[in-house]
Amino acid sequence: GQVLGIEGTAWNLSAAVFDEDLVSLSSSAYSPPKGGIHPREAAQHHAAVLKDVITSALADADEIAGVAFSQGPGLGPCLRTVGTAARSLALSLGVPLIGVNHCVAHIEIGRFATGFADPIVLYASGANTQVLGYLNGRYRIFGETLDIGIGNALDKFARHHALPHPGGPVVEELARKGSYIPLPYTVKGMDLAFSGLVSAAKDSAAPLPDVCYSLQETAFAMCVEVTERALAHTGKDEAILVGGVGVNSRLQEMLSVMCGERGASFSVPERKYMGDNGAMIAYTGRIMLESGQTISIPQSRVNPAYRSDQVEVTWRREAGS
Ligand code: ATP
Ligand code: FE2
């Protein structure tokens, strides 16, 4: 059957319907008038566009067999707005409710879109930077940022220079004309840290394109190092890149080179599946529903700190992978 998925953990209120493939996808992005994302203002945006976004996602749908929503991690007010909508929709349609972990959804849509069965995942987004892989029924976090997400690092740097939000695409564009200057590189074991790098980049007196280029080279090389080590430790031979920062072509290139050198396959999902989107929630909700992972209303409380390794991945165990 078809599953409706609703995403709204941060900047994007997005709804989609998934069957065997994507049926429909409708989104409304919140862009802060100035500065970063304000949680309550983003939640007000989500509430204001919810009806239109969901109506348009449902326009091409047949019978809905379940309603899935992002249960966390994310911004509290945003999560609560989406959770309330999902609960009332599931109740009024008389169908099961499915609470989806946002990080797991990034991974699952990545596996769907690339066709890779058992990859190491570099999940690079605004709030998150993690290297994960499946082991004994869970997505294990092999390494992650100890401070801020890589996307937020790029956004902070951009804001410092009064560049528009989000900063990632602007930094990527400026970096094309830059050349290398040294900036602090921080990998501790399998973990990463970006705040020292961002401070040094902000303080640099070098021309802006050079700083953008070097900020990217340094931050991306850190991610590639940890991803490579995860491949080596686990013996897996596939890697994928997911999350909003994953659209960056230099990051894709660096990962592709690293994988090529060690005989691993590398792939990136289509752009529409990279940043936060309802399709990843609808798709993950559908495979969870098929394996019986539904929740009652009392179990449907949102969790702003929900971690990917808290989720029991029953749908992969049943498939024998
Ligand atoms: P999560 O909750 O998973 O952390 P998120 O709310 O941060 O997700 P995403 O859509 O996954 O949302 O990622 C948004 C981030 O992606 C922003 O920080 C933005 O600057 C960054 N980004 C977008 N395009 C690019 C790009 N071309 N290069 C680098 N970063 C980019
Ligand atoms: Fe995300």
XYZ file of C-alpha atoms and ligand atoms in Angstrom:
353
model
C 0.000 0.000 0.000
C 0.884 3.682 -0.169
C 2.383 5.555 2.745
C 2.204 9.302 3.366
C 5.397 10.686 4.923
C 5.772 14.085 6.569
C 9.163 15.702 7.229
C 9.603 18.920 9.205
C 12.544 18.571 11.593
C 14.117 21.884 10.623
C 13.947 24.127 7.535
C 11.730 22.123 5.177
C 8.099 21.128 5.559
C 7.757 18.353 3.034
C 5.240 15.588 2.378
C 5.375 12.655 -0.011
C 3.588 9.477 -0.938
C 5.584 6.324 -1.607
C 4.414 3.085 -3.165
C 6.931 0.806 -4.904
C 8.377 4.112 -6.096
C 7.811 7.807 -5.390
C 4.218 8.839 -6.175
C 4.324 12.503 -5.160
C 6.509 14.998 -3.321
C 5.587 18.493 -2.187
C 7.716 20.877 -0.112
C 7.793 24.353 1.356
C 11.143 25.630 2.583
C 11.419 28.091 5.452
C 14.092 30.693 4.876
C 14.938 32.904 7.844
C 14.659 36.643 7.058
C 18.122 37.051 8.587
C 20.557 34.923 10.576
C 20.063 31.218 11.237
C 16.899 29.178 11.714
C 14.742 30.202 14.667
C 12.956 27.046 15.927
C 9.612 28.672 16.791
C 9.469 30.715 13.601
C 10.255 27.614 11.543
C 7.472 25.749 13.368
C 5.022 28.590 12.591
C 6.009 28.357 8.947
C 5.400 24.592 8.997
C 1.977 25.027 10.613
C 1.015 27.660 8.043
C 1.889 25.541 4.988
C 0.976 22.069 6.344
C -2.494 21.914 4.799
C -1.361 22.936 1.305
C 1.750 20.732 1.284
C -0.139 17.633 2.453
C -3.110 18.271 0.168
C -0.822 18.530 -2.812
C 1.110 15.354 -1.835
C -2.195 13.476 -1.500
C -3.582 14.708 -4.828
C -2.013 11.827 -6.807
C -2.404 9.183 -4.096
C -4.693 6.171 -3.973
C -5.634 4.650 -0.660
C -3.210 5.562 2.144
C -2.167 2.563 4.270
C -0.127 4.459 6.862
C 1.065 7.886 7.971
C 4.785 8.273 8.721
C 6.433 11.314 10.299
C 9.875 12.448 11.471
C 9.890 11.686 15.190
C 13.402 13.145 15.692
C 16.110 14.292 15.880
C 15.315 17.914 15.153
C 14.025 21.196 16.530
C 11.418 20.632 19.272
C 8.743 23.085 18.091
C 9.040 21.833 14.491
C 8.826 18.189 15.548
C 5.745 18.846 17.683
C 3.925 20.630 14.857
C 4.517 17.752 12.455
C 3.782 15.102 15.107
C 0.408 16.658 15.887
C -0.534 16.740 12.208
C 0.560 13.136 11.651
C -1.396 11.852 14.673
C -4.615 13.535 13.646
C -4.249 12.396 10.023
C -3.636 8.778 11.031
C -6.630 8.877 13.383
C -8.966 10.441 10.851
C -7.875 8.088 8.047
C -8.033 5.129 10.431
C -4.532 3.922 9.459
C -1.375 3.074 11.453
C 1.112 5.716 12.545
C 4.842 5.194 11.900
C 7.494 7.182 13.784
C 10.599 7.529 11.614
C 14.100 8.446 12.773
C 15.217 11.284 10.481
C 18.837 10.007 10.224
C 17.734 6.462 9.447
C 15.465 7.911 6.741
C 18.454 9.694 5.121
C 20.244 6.315 5.085
C 17.310 4.257 3.788
C 16.439 6.609 0.918
C 20.167 6.577 0.100
C 20.185 2.781 -0.139
C 16.971 2.859 -2.192
C 18.218 5.520 -4.606
C 21.705 4.043 -5.133
C 20.718 0.371 -5.041
C 23.639 -0.296 -2.650
C 22.678 -3.065 -0.212
C 25.136 -2.590 2.636
C 27.112 0.642 2.325
C 29.167 2.746 4.690
C 27.211 6.006 4.898
C 28.647 9.487 5.175
C 25.706 11.518 6.452
C 26.666 15.168 6.072
C 23.959 17.708 6.804
C 23.376 20.930 8.704
C 23.081 19.560 12.219
C 24.684 16.139 11.698
C 27.948 14.692 10.482
C 28.186 10.953 10.993
C 29.773 7.890 9.442
C 27.495 4.881 9.852
C 27.097 1.288 8.817
C 24.740 -1.595 9.497
C 25.859 -4.129 12.111
C 23.743 -6.621 14.086
C 20.345 -5.038 13.589
C 21.266 -1.377 13.953
C 22.877 1.504 12.112
C 26.021 1.945 14.194
C 27.659 5.351 14.389
C 31.359 4.665 13.744
C 32.356 8.300 13.941
C 30.687 11.673 14.242
C 31.209 15.341 14.922
C 32.014 16.204 18.513
C 30.705 19.748 18.150
C 28.713 21.218 15.242
C 27.494 19.657 11.982
C 29.495 20.366 8.833
C 26.571 22.230 7.210
C 26.172 24.476 10.240
C 29.928 25.111 10.083
C 29.574 26.340 6.492
C 26.449 28.339 7.443
C 28.219 30.026 10.392
C 31.170 30.974 8.217
C 28.856 32.414 5.563
C 26.872 34.408 8.138
C 30.104 35.886 9.490
C 30.760 37.276 5.998
C 27.116 38.425 5.594
C 26.584 35.875 2.830
C 23.037 34.504 2.341
C 21.670 31.455 4.219
C 22.189 28.548 3.637
C 25.928 29.067 3.361
C 26.884 25.729 1.792
C 26.012 26.542 -1.838
C 27.544 30.052 -1.584
C 30.819 28.709 -0.159
C 30.915 26.037 -2.895
C 30.534 28.717 -5.590
C 33.217 31.025 -4.110
C 35.576 28.086 -3.579
C 35.772 27.469 -7.347
C 38.126 30.447 -7.711
C 40.165 29.781 -4.572
C 43.493 28.211 -3.778
C 44.807 26.416 -0.723
C 45.827 27.948 2.609
C 46.375 25.772 5.716
C 43.517 25.595 8.260
C 43.171 23.417 11.393
C 42.317 19.787 10.646
C 40.674 17.907 13.545
C 40.090 14.158 13.462
C 40.226 12.383 16.833
C 40.083 8.642 16.358
C 36.918 8.211 14.324
C 35.408 11.527 15.425
C 35.519 14.995 13.925
C 35.337 18.585 15.154
C 34.542 21.660 13.082
C 34.311 24.656 15.421
C 38.075 25.317 15.553
C 38.196 25.136 11.775
C 35.329 27.619 11.428
C 36.891 30.064 13.908
C 40.203 29.975 12.045
C 38.417 30.399 8.711
C 36.453 33.387 10.069
C 39.673 34.991 11.379
C 41.684 34.408 8.216
C 42.902 37.504 6.376
C 43.290 35.572 3.104
C 41.045 36.415 0.102
C 37.505 35.032 0.575
C 37.663 32.506 -2.296
C 40.880 31.051 -0.826
C 39.287 30.694 2.600
C 36.160 29.080 1.102
C 38.260 26.654 -0.920
C 40.417 25.717 2.057
C 37.478 25.454 4.439
C 35.908 22.938 2.053
C 39.129 21.027 1.379
C 39.875 20.694 5.087
C 36.345 19.822 6.285
C 35.774 17.374 3.432
C 39.174 15.679 3.830
C 38.301 15.066 7.486
C 35.022 13.376 6.477
C 36.741 11.342 3.771
C 39.399 10.121 6.224
C 36.810 8.791 8.672
C 34.732 7.254 5.868
C 37.808 5.480 4.510
C 38.704 4.124 7.931
C 35.130 2.832 8.401
C 35.425 0.984 5.077
C 38.757 -0.496 6.173
C 37.523 -1.543 9.636
C 34.271 -3.125 8.476
C 35.481 -4.625 5.213
C 32.437 -3.187 3.426
C 33.036 -2.271 -0.210
C 30.327 0.308 -0.898
C 29.980 3.920 0.254
C 27.185 6.442 -0.168
C 26.859 10.125 0.673
C 23.568 11.481 2.069
C 22.294 14.718 3.673
C 22.082 18.288 2.423
C 25.864 18.885 2.278
C 26.078 15.819 0.033
C 24.993 17.817 -3.014
C 28.421 19.484 -2.926
C 30.289 18.354 -6.032
C 33.755 18.698 -4.481
C 32.784 16.439 -1.570
C 31.361 13.917 -4.026
C 34.566 14.056 -6.071
C 36.846 13.525 -3.055
C 34.833 10.515 -1.864
C 34.735 9.086 -5.353
C 38.548 9.332 -5.644
C 39.082 7.710 -2.223
C 36.693 4.841 -3.034
C 38.243 4.372 -6.467
C 41.706 4.069 -4.934
C 40.611 1.289 -2.611
C 38.376 -0.574 -5.045
C 35.111 0.365 -3.327
C 31.976 1.509 -5.130
C 30.648 4.999 -4.484
C 27.260 6.483 -5.296
C 25.099 9.486 -4.449
C 21.269 9.624 -4.534
C 19.405 11.997 -6.828
C 19.414 15.581 -5.599
C 15.759 15.552 -4.521
C 16.586 12.837 -1.967
C 19.687 14.540 -0.478
C 18.454 17.453 1.646
C 15.542 17.023 4.060
C 12.530 15.706 2.129
C 9.223 13.953 2.730
C 10.102 11.140 0.307
C 12.687 9.677 2.678
C 10.103 9.605 5.484
C 7.409 8.060 3.274
C 9.834 5.440 1.905
C 11.247 4.490 5.328
C 7.736 4.545 6.803
C 6.619 2.099 4.149
C 9.360 -0.467 4.795
C 8.820 -0.067 8.548
C 5.065 -0.621 8.119
C 5.764 -3.782 6.108
C 7.840 -5.136 8.987
C 5.199 -4.205 11.565
C 6.951 -1.160 13.047
C 3.925 0.982 13.875
C 3.376 3.013 17.048
C 0.405 3.875 19.251
C -0.501 7.481 20.009
C 1.155 7.332 23.482
C 4.368 6.051 21.847
C 4.371 8.850 19.292
C 5.976 11.584 21.395
C 8.692 13.372 19.479
C 12.343 13.059 20.500
C 14.630 16.005 19.589
C 17.717 13.909 20.514
C 16.661 10.639 18.818
C 19.821 8.814 17.647
C 20.027 6.462 14.712
C 21.483 3.603 16.776
C 18.421 3.655 19.061
C 16.375 2.244 16.195
C 15.998 -1.502 15.832
C 16.291 -2.125 12.116
C 13.821 -5.011 11.901
C 13.205 -4.577 8.164
C 16.770 -5.497 7.242
C 17.081 -8.439 9.601
C 13.976 -10.012 8.015
C 15.502 -9.555 4.576
C 18.513 -11.494 5.837
C 21.066 -8.739 5.210
P 19.732 17.224 9.596
O 18.561 17.374 10.526
O 19.769 15.896 8.949
O 21.004 17.669 10.162
P 19.324 19.635 8.074
O 18.105 20.168 8.718
O 20.572 20.286 8.384
O 19.359 18.089 8.309
P 19.752 19.181 5.239
O 18.814 19.565 4.154
O 20.082 17.740 5.360
O 19.041 19.775 6.528
O 21.105 20.014 5.104
C 21.126 21.416 5.066
C 22.579 21.872 5.014
O 23.144 21.565 3.726
C 22.791 23.357 5.238
O 23.725 23.532 6.272
C 23.361 23.851 3.905
O 24.303 24.902 4.027
C 24.025 22.601 3.363
N 24.213 22.629 1.908
C 23.270 22.801 0.961
N 23.831 22.843 -0.267
C 25.176 22.699 -0.091
C 26.308 22.674 -0.967
N 26.182 22.828 -2.282
N 27.534 22.496 -0.406
C 27.679 22.347 0.922
N 26.657 22.382 1.787
C 25.423 22.553 1.293
Fe 18.380 16.056 7.411
